[in-house]
């Protein structure tokens, strides 16, 4: 299939909210009372374009018990668990209270519900809120079940696709909230770039070695290596610092690399990125798949599922280095090689520079100058 067919098939169009606050805009919205938080924020919780949220009460579910019960009860439980605004249940769950530094163990391939430590209130007529994991958590191959957060929603639904248990800690930073103004009369800092000529102009600023574009979309290709998670490591402790060779097996991509089903990897993406303080990039995953002979077109649902799992998330203004994606195959194995297209990107352009760009000392940025590394915290 051609890349154009991927985009048409997946219905990407321009899928992102058109507007986005940066850190100064978030602070102004807090001061004006348009966004309300019930707790005092830490100095580094407001990042260049997001608000970091911390871990509160956690329910780690016994997914095998859930599966068996769902089969017996005709999937009643499974449907209930998919309802994000329901009252959470402790059935089949190990419950961890909202307690600072409390160790929380996420078994391999487990489902977890994390209630944010902060209660955040906003008027849905003012803002639409999307979510993503912090980079260090995404690099552990944790995945949010949804990329939006609605008013009144009580928890973030998380899957651990890592073959090893992961230890998180109570009230540590975990996910990011993005605030997208819904109304024209609200202060707004940035917009998604959907104009082809503007995207080309910005690309010349950001990519010193050049980048391919398809309309306004940036094409990110597999770089020099993949990092494949080792198995049977025991607990991966997020309070510890690890070298890449402690957690991963490095695979050079000059030769084809087989990526099996449910095999977690971190992929270095090319080209090299150097963002000024008024431009961010949203990465959209489009993990490649092969068209089978005799099929008129691929299964749309499966294409969408496979595509979501290469999502690398958000690249902050001020970031410099290689970005990463996390291709993860639910059902179909794939062979990858250097130069394969793994993800698309779209620019967000701000009218003013962010207050604190990525790499500012107070933000404790872990990945400035990254060569495509694994988790650092």
CSV table of C-alpha atoms in Angstrom, one decimal:
chain,number,residue,atom,x,y,z
A,1,UNK,CA,0.0,0.0,0.0
A,2,UNK,CA,1.1,3.6,-0.6
A,3,UNK,CA,1.3,6.0,2.3
A,4,UNK,CA,-1.5,8.0,0.8
A,5,UNK,CA,-3.7,4.9,1.1
A,6,UNK,CA,-2.8,4.6,4.8
A,7,UNK,CA,-4.0,8.2,5.4
A,8,UNK,CA,-7.2,7.7,3.4
A,9,UNK,CA,-7.9,4.3,5.0
A,10,UNK,CA,-7.3,5.5,8.6
A,11,UNK,CA,-9.4,8.6,8.0
A,12,UNK,CA,-6.7,10.8,9.6
A,13,UNK,CA,-7.6,14.0,7.8
A,14,UNK,CA,-6.8,16.6,10.5
A,15,UNK,CA,-7.7,14.6,13.6
A,16,UNK,CA,-6.3,16.9,16.3
A,17,UNK,CA,-8.0,19.8,18.1
A,18,UNK,CA,-7.2,23.0,16.3
A,19,UNK,CA,-6.0,25.1,19.3
A,20,UNK,CA,-3.6,24.4,22.2
A,21,UNK,CA,-2.5,26.3,25.3
A,22,UNK,CA,1.1,26.5,26.2
A,23,UNK,CA,2.5,26.9,29.8
A,24,UNK,CA,1.8,30.6,30.0
A,25,UNK,CA,-1.7,30.1,28.8
A,26,UNK,CA,-2.3,27.3,31.3
A,27,UNK,CA,-1.1,29.6,34.2
A,28,UNK,CA,-3.3,32.4,33.0
A,29,UNK,CA,-6.3,30.1,32.8
A,30,UNK,CA,-5.6,28.9,36.4
A,31,UNK,CA,-5.3,32.5,37.7
A,32,UNK,CA,-8.5,33.5,35.9
A,33,UNK,CA,-10.4,30.5,37.4
A,34,UNK,CA,-11.2,28.9,34.1
A,35,UNK,CA,-9.2,25.9,35.2
A,36,UNK,CA,-9.4,24.9,38.9
A,37,UNK,CA,-7.1,22.5,40.7
A,38,UNK,CA,-7.7,21.4,44.3
A,39,UNK,CA,-4.0,21.0,45.2
A,40,UNK,CA,-0.8,23.1,45.1
A,41,UNK,CA,1.2,22.2,42.1
A,42,UNK,CA,4.9,21.3,42.1
A,43,UNK,CA,7.3,23.7,40.3
A,44,UNK,CA,7.8,21.3,37.4
A,45,UNK,CA,4.2,20.1,36.9
A,46,UNK,CA,3.4,22.8,34.3
A,47,UNK,CA,5.5,21.7,31.3
A,48,UNK,CA,6.0,23.7,28.1
A,49,UNK,CA,2.5,22.7,26.7
A,50,UNK,CA,0.9,20.5,29.3
A,51,UNK,CA,0.0,20.0,32.9
A,52,UNK,CA,1.5,16.9,34.5
A,53,UNK,CA,-0.8,14.9,36.8
A,54,UNK,CA,0.3,12.7,39.7
A,55,UNK,CA,-0.9,9.2,40.7
A,56,UNK,CA,-3.7,9.0,43.2
A,57,UNK,CA,-5.8,6.0,44.1
A,58,UNK,CA,-5.0,3.0,41.9
A,59,UNK,CA,-6.8,-0.2,41.1
A,60,UNK,CA,-4.8,-3.0,39.4
A,61,UNK,CA,-7.1,-5.6,38.0
A,62,UNK,CA,-6.7,-9.4,37.8
A,63,UNK,CA,-7.3,-9.5,34.0
A,64,UNK,CA,-7.5,-13.3,33.8
A,65,UNK,CA,-10.3,-13.3,36.5
A,66,UNK,CA,-12.0,-10.6,34.6
A,67,UNK,CA,-11.8,-12.5,31.3
A,68,UNK,CA,-13.2,-15.7,32.8
A,69,UNK,CA,-16.0,-13.9,34.5
A,70,UNK,CA,-16.8,-12.0,31.3
A,71,UNK,CA,-17.1,-15.2,29.4
A,72,UNK,CA,-19.4,-16.7,32.0
A,73,UNK,CA,-21.6,-13.6,32.2
A,74,UNK,CA,-21.7,-12.9,28.5
A,75,UNK,CA,-19.2,-10.1,28.6
A,76,UNK,CA,-21.3,-8.1,31.1
A,77,UNK,CA,-18.2,-7.1,33.2
A,78,UNK,CA,-16.1,-6.2,30.2
A,79,UNK,CA,-18.8,-3.7,29.0
A,80,UNK,CA,-19.0,-2.2,32.5
A,81,UNK,CA,-15.3,-1.7,32.7
A,82,UNK,CA,-15.3,0.2,29.4
A,83,UNK,CA,-17.5,2.9,30.9
A,84,UNK,CA,-15.1,5.5,32.0
A,85,UNK,CA,-17.5,7.7,34.0
A,86,UNK,CA,-18.9,4.9,36.0
A,87,UNK,CA,-18.3,4.5,39.8
A,88,UNK,CA,-15.0,2.4,39.9
A,89,UNK,CA,-15.3,-1.1,41.4
A,90,UNK,CA,-12.8,-2.9,43.6
A,91,UNK,CA,-14.0,-6.3,42.3
A,92,UNK,CA,-11.0,-8.3,41.0
A,93,UNK,CA,-8.7,-5.4,41.9
A,94,UNK,CA,-5.7,-4.8,44.1
A,95,UNK,CA,-6.4,-1.3,45.5
A,96,UNK,CA,-3.6,1.1,46.4
A,97,UNK,CA,-4.7,4.3,48.3
A,98,UNK,CA,-3.6,7.8,47.4
A,99,UNK,CA,-0.4,7.8,49.4
A,100,UNK,CA,2.9,9.4,48.7
A,101,UNK,CA,5.8,7.1,47.7
A,102,UNK,CA,3.6,4.0,48.0
A,103,UNK,CA,5.0,1.2,45.7
A,104,UNK,CA,2.4,0.1,43.1
A,105,UNK,CA,3.1,-3.0,41.1
A,106,UNK,CA,1.7,-3.4,37.6
A,107,UNK,CA,2.0,-7.0,36.4
A,108,UNK,CA,2.8,-7.8,32.8
A,109,UNK,CA,-0.2,-7.3,30.4
A,110,UNK,CA,-2.3,-6.0,33.2
A,111,UNK,CA,-5.2,-3.4,33.2
A,112,UNK,CA,-5.1,-0.6,35.7
A,113,UNK,CA,-7.2,2.4,36.6
A,114,UNK,CA,-5.4,5.4,38.0
A,115,UNK,CA,-7.3,8.2,39.6
A,116,UNK,CA,-5.3,11.5,39.4
A,117,UNK,CA,-4.0,12.9,42.7
A,118,UNK,CA,-5.3,16.3,41.5
A,119,UNK,CA,-9.0,17.0,41.0
A,120,UNK,CA,-9.1,19.3,37.9
A,121,UNK,CA,-12.3,21.2,37.1
A,122,UNK,CA,-13.0,23.1,33.9
A,123,UNK,CA,-16.1,24.1,31.8
A,124,UNK,CA,-16.3,21.8,28.8
A,125,UNK,CA,-17.7,24.7,26.8
A,126,UNK,CA,-14.3,26.4,27.4
A,127,UNK,CA,-11.8,23.6,26.9
A,128,UNK,CA,-11.5,20.1,25.4
A,129,UNK,CA,-8.9,18.1,27.3
A,130,UNK,CA,-6.7,15.4,25.8
A,131,UNK,CA,-4.2,13.2,27.6
A,132,UNK,CA,-0.9,11.4,27.0
A,133,UNK,CA,1.6,9.6,29.2
A,134,UNK,CA,4.8,11.3,30.2
A,135,UNK,CA,7.6,10.1,28.0
A,136,UNK,CA,9.3,8.0,30.6
A,137,UNK,CA,6.1,6.1,31.2
A,138,UNK,CA,5.4,5.6,27.5
A,139,UNK,CA,8.9,4.2,27.0
A,140,UNK,CA,8.0,1.5,29.5
A,141,UNK,CA,5.3,0.4,27.0
A,142,UNK,CA,2.4,1.6,29.2
A,143,UNK,CA,-0.5,2.7,27.1
A,144,UNK,CA,-3.6,4.8,27.9
A,145,UNK,CA,-6.8,3.3,26.7
A,146,UNK,CA,-8.1,6.7,25.6
A,147,UNK,CA,-6.5,10.0,24.6
A,148,UNK,CA,-9.1,12.3,26.0
A,149,UNK,CA,-10.3,13.1,29.5
A,150,UNK,CA,-13.9,14.3,30.1
A,151,UNK,CA,-15.3,16.5,32.9
A,152,UNK,CA,-16.3,14.2,35.8
A,153,UNK,CA,-14.2,11.3,34.5
A,154,UNK,CA,-12.7,9.6,37.5
A,155,UNK,CA,-9.7,7.7,36.2
A,156,UNK,CA,-7.2,7.0,33.5
A,157,UNK,CA,-7.4,3.5,32.0
A,158,UNK,CA,-3.9,2.0,31.5
A,159,UNK,CA,-2.5,-1.2,30.0
A,160,UNK,CA,1.0,-2.5,30.8
A,161,UNK,CA,2.2,-4.2,27.6
A,162,UNK,CA,5.6,-4.8,29.1
A,163,UNK,CA,6.6,-8.4,29.6
A,164,UNK,CA,8.0,-7.4,33.0
A,165,UNK,CA,6.3,-6.0,36.2
A,166,UNK,CA,6.6,-2.3,36.6
A,167,UNK,CA,6.7,-0.5,40.0
A,168,UNK,CA,5.2,3.0,40.1
A,169,UNK,CA,5.0,5.2,43.2
A,170,UNK,CA,2.1,7.0,44.7
A,171,UNK,CA,1.8,10.7,43.9
A,172,UNK,CA,4.6,10.5,41.3
A,173,UNK,CA,4.0,12.3,37.9
A,174,UNK,CA,2.4,10.0,35.4
A,175,UNK,CA,0.4,11.6,32.6
A,176,UNK,CA,0.0,14.9,30.8
A,177,UNK,CA,-3.2,17.0,30.2
A,178,UNK,CA,-3.5,19.2,27.1
A,179,UNK,CA,-6.0,22.1,27.2
A,180,UNK,CA,-7.6,23.0,23.8
A,181,UNK,CA,-9.8,26.2,23.8
A,182,UNK,CA,-13.2,25.6,22.3
A,183,UNK,CA,-14.3,29.2,21.9
A,184,UNK,CA,-12.9,32.0,19.7
A,185,UNK,CA,-13.2,34.6,22.6
A,186,UNK,CA,-10.9,32.6,24.9
A,187,UNK,CA,-7.2,33.4,25.0
A,188,UNK,CA,-5.4,30.9,22.8
A,189,UNK,CA,-1.7,30.3,22.4
A,190,UNK,CA,-1.3,27.9,19.5
A,191,UNK,CA,-2.8,26.2,16.5
A,192,UNK,CA,-2.3,23.0,14.5
A,193,UNK,CA,-0.6,23.7,11.1
A,194,UNK,CA,-2.8,22.3,8.3
A,195,UNK,CA,-1.6,24.6,5.6
A,196,UNK,CA,1.0,22.9,3.3
A,197,UNK,CA,3.2,26.0,2.5
A,198,UNK,CA,3.3,27.0,6.2
A,199,UNK,CA,4.3,23.4,7.2
A,200,UNK,CA,7.1,23.5,4.6
A,201,UNK,CA,8.4,26.8,5.9
A,202,UNK,CA,8.4,25.5,9.5
A,203,UNK,CA,10.1,22.3,8.5
A,204,UNK,CA,13.1,24.2,7.1
A,205,UNK,CA,13.5,25.8,10.5
A,206,UNK,CA,13.1,22.5,12.5
A,207,UNK,CA,14.9,19.9,10.4
A,208,UNK,CA,18.5,20.9,9.5
A,209,UNK,CA,18.9,17.7,7.4
A,210,UNK,CA,15.5,18.1,5.8
A,211,UNK,CA,12.3,16.1,6.1
A,212,UNK,CA,9.7,14.6,3.8
A,213,UNK,CA,6.2,16.0,3.9
A,214,UNK,CA,2.9,14.7,2.6
A,215,UNK,CA,0.7,17.8,2.6
A,216,UNK,CA,1.2,19.2,6.1
A,217,UNK,CA,2.2,15.8,7.6
A,218,UNK,CA,5.8,15.2,8.5
A,219,UNK,CA,7.1,11.7,7.7
A,220,UNK,CA,9.1,10.0,10.4
A,221,UNK,CA,11.1,7.0,9.4
A,222,UNK,CA,12.7,4.2,11.3
A,223,UNK,CA,16.3,5.2,12.2
A,224,UNK,CA,19.4,3.2,13.1
A,225,UNK,CA,18.1,0.9,15.8
A,226,UNK,CA,15.3,-0.6,17.8
A,227,UNK,CA,15.5,-1.3,21.5
A,228,UNK,CA,13.7,-4.6,22.4
A,229,UNK,CA,12.7,-5.2,26.0
A,230,UNK,CA,14.4,-8.1,27.7
A,231,UNK,CA,12.1,-10.6,29.4
A,232,UNK,CA,12.3,-12.1,32.9
A,233,UNK,CA,14.0,-9.0,34.3
A,234,UNK,CA,11.9,-8.9,37.5
A,235,UNK,CA,10.4,-5.7,38.6
A,236,UNK,CA,11.3,-2.5,36.7
A,237,UNK,CA,11.5,0.1,39.4
A,238,UNK,CA,10.7,3.6,38.2
A,239,UNK,CA,12.6,5.1,41.1
A,240,UNK,CA,15.8,3.6,39.8
A,241,UNK,CA,18.0,4.7,36.9
A,242,UNK,CA,18.8,2.1,34.2
A,243,UNK,CA,21.2,1.9,31.4
A,244,UNK,CA,19.8,0.8,28.1
A,245,UNK,CA,21.7,-2.5,28.1
A,246,UNK,CA,20.1,-3.4,31.4
A,247,UNK,CA,16.6,-3.3,30.0
A,248,UNK,CA,16.9,-3.6,26.3
A,249,UNK,CA,18.5,-5.7,23.5
A,250,UNK,CA,19.6,-3.3,20.8
A,251,UNK,CA,18.8,-4.3,17.2
A,252,UNK,CA,20.5,-2.5,14.3
A,253,UNK,CA,18.0,-1.8,11.5
A,254,UNK,CA,20.5,-2.0,8.5
A,255,UNK,CA,19.1,-5.5,8.2
A,256,UNK,CA,15.4,-6.4,8.5
A,257,UNK,CA,14.2,-6.9,12.1
A,258,UNK,CA,11.2,-9.1,12.8
A,259,UNK,CA,8.7,-7.6,15.3
A,260,UNK,CA,6.4,-10.3,16.7
A,261,UNK,CA,3.0,-10.1,18.3
A,262,UNK,CA,3.0,-8.3,21.7
A,263,UNK,CA,6.8,-7.7,21.5
A,264,UNK,CA,7.5,-4.3,23.0
A,265,UNK,CA,10.2,-2.1,21.4
A,266,UNK,CA,11.3,1.5,21.3
A,267,UNK,CA,12.2,2.7,17.8
A,268,UNK,CA,14.5,5.6,17.0
A,269,UNK,CA,12.9,7.9,14.4
A,270,UNK,CA,14.6,10.0,11.7
A,271,UNK,CA,15.2,12.9,11.0
A,272,UNK,CA,16.8,14.8,13.9
A,273,UNK,CA,14.6,17.4,15.5
A,274,UNK,CA,15.5,20.8,16.7
A,275,UNK,CA,12.5,22.8,17.9
A,276,UNK,CA,12.5,26.5,18.7
A,277,UNK,CA,10.5,27.7,21.7
A,278,UNK,CA,7.3,28.5,19.7
A,279,UNK,CA,6.8,25.2,17.8
A,280,UNK,CA,5.7,21.7,19.1
A,281,UNK,CA,5.0,18.5,17.2
A,282,UNK,CA,2.3,15.9,17.7
A,283,UNK,CA,3.3,12.5,16.6
A,284,UNK,CA,0.7,10.2,15.0
A,285,UNK,CA,1.4,6.5,14.8
A,286,UNK,CA,0.9,4.7,11.5
A,287,UNK,CA,2.6,1.3,12.1
A,288,UNK,CA,3.0,-0.3,8.6
A,289,UNK,CA,1.2,-3.5,7.7
A,290,UNK,CA,1.3,-5.7,4.6
A,291,UNK,CA,-1.6,-6.0,2.1
A,292,UNK,CA,-2.4,-9.7,1.8
A,293,UNK,CA,-2.8,-11.1,-1.7
A,294,UNK,CA,-6.4,-11.5,-2.8
A,295,UNK,CA,-7.8,-8.9,-0.4
A,296,UNK,CA,-9.4,-5.8,-1.9
A,297,UNK,CA,-8.5,-3.7,1.1
A,298,UNK,CA,-7.2,-4.4,4.7
A,299,UNK,CA,-9.5,-4.7,7.7
A,300,UNK,CA,-10.1,-1.1,8.7
A,301,UNK,CA,-10.5,-1.8,12.4
A,302,UNK,CA,-7.3,-3.8,12.6
A,303,UNK,CA,-5.4,-1.1,10.6
A,304,UNK,CA,-6.6,1.4,13.2
A,305,UNK,CA,-5.6,-0.8,16.2
A,306,UNK,CA,-2.1,-1.5,14.8
A,307,UNK,CA,-1.7,2.2,13.9
A,308,UNK,CA,-2.4,3.6,17.4
A,309,UNK,CA,0.5,1.5,18.9
A,310,UNK,CA,3.3,3.4,17.2
A,311,UNK,CA,2.2,6.6,18.9
A,312,UNK,CA,5.1,8.6,20.3
A,313,UNK,CA,3.0,11.4,21.7
A,314,UNK,CA,4.1,15.0,22.0
A,315,UNK,CA,7.4,16.7,21.3
A,316,UNK,CA,7.8,19.9,23.4
A,317,UNK,CA,9.0,23.3,22.1
A,318,UNK,CA,12.7,23.5,22.8
A,319,UNK,CA,13.4,19.8,22.3
A,320,UNK,CA,16.5,18.7,20.4
A,321,UNK,CA,17.3,15.2,19.5
A,322,UNK,CA,15.8,12.1,17.9
A,323,UNK,CA,12.2,11.2,18.9
A,324,UNK,CA,11.0,7.7,19.4
A,325,UNK,CA,7.9,5.6,18.6
A,326,UNK,CA,6.7,2.4,20.3
A,327,UNK,CA,5.4,0.1,17.6
A,328,UNK,CA,3.4,-2.8,19.2
A,329,UNK,CA,1.6,-5.5,17.2
A,330,UNK,CA,-1.6,-6.8,18.7
A,331,UNK,CA,-2.2,-9.6,16.1
A,332,UNK,CA,0.0,-9.2,13.0
A,333,UNK,CA,3.8,-9.6,13.1
A,334,UNK,CA,5.8,-7.3,10.8
A,335,UNK,CA,9.3,-6.9,9.5
A,336,UNK,CA,10.9,-3.5,9.9
A,337,UNK,CA,14.0,-2.0,8.3
A,338,UNK,CA,15.8,1.4,8.4
A,339,UNK,CA,13.8,3.9,6.4
A,340,UNK,CA,10.4,2.4,6.9
A,341,UNK,CA,7.7,5.1,7.6
A,342,UNK,CA,6.6,4.6,11.2
A,343,UNK,CA,4.8,7.8,12.2
A,344,UNK,CA,3.4,11.1,10.9
A,345,UNK,CA,3.8,14.4,12.6
A,346,UNK,CA,1.9,17.7,12.6
A,347,UNK,CA,3.2,21.1,13.8
A,348,UNK,CA,1.6,23.2,16.5
A,349,UNK,CA,2.7,26.8,16.1
A,350,UNK,CA,2.4,29.3,19.0
A,351,UNK,CA,1.9,33.0,18.7
A,352,UNK,CA,4.5,33.5,21.5
A,353,UNK,CA,7.4,31.4,22.8
A,354,UNK,CA,6.6,29.1,25.8
A,355,UNK,CA,7.5,30.5,29.2
A,356,UNK,CA,9.9,27.6,29.9
A,357,UNK,CA,11.1,25.5,26.9
A,358,UNK,CA,12.1,21.8,27.1
A,359,UNK,CA,15.5,21.6,28.7
A,360,UNK,CA,14.9,24.4,31.2
A,361,UNK,CA,16.6,23.3,34.5
A,362,UNK,CA,13.4,23.5,36.6
A,363,UNK,CA,11.6,21.1,34.3
A,364,UNK,CA,14.1,18.3,34.9
A,365,UNK,CA,14.0,17.2,31.2
A,366,UNK,CA,15.5,13.8,30.8
A,367,UNK,CA,15.8,13.4,27.0
A,368,UNK,CA,17.3,16.6,25.6
A,369,UNK,CA,19.9,15.5,23.0
A,370,UNK,CA,18.5,11.9,23.0
A,371,UNK,CA,19.8,9.5,20.4
A,372,UNK,CA,16.7,7.3,20.7
A,373,UNK,CA,17.2,6.0,24.3
A,374,UNK,CA,15.0,4.0,26.6
A,375,UNK,CA,13.3,5.2,29.8
A,376,UNK,CA,15.4,7.4,32.1
A,377,UNK,CA,13.2,7.5,35.2
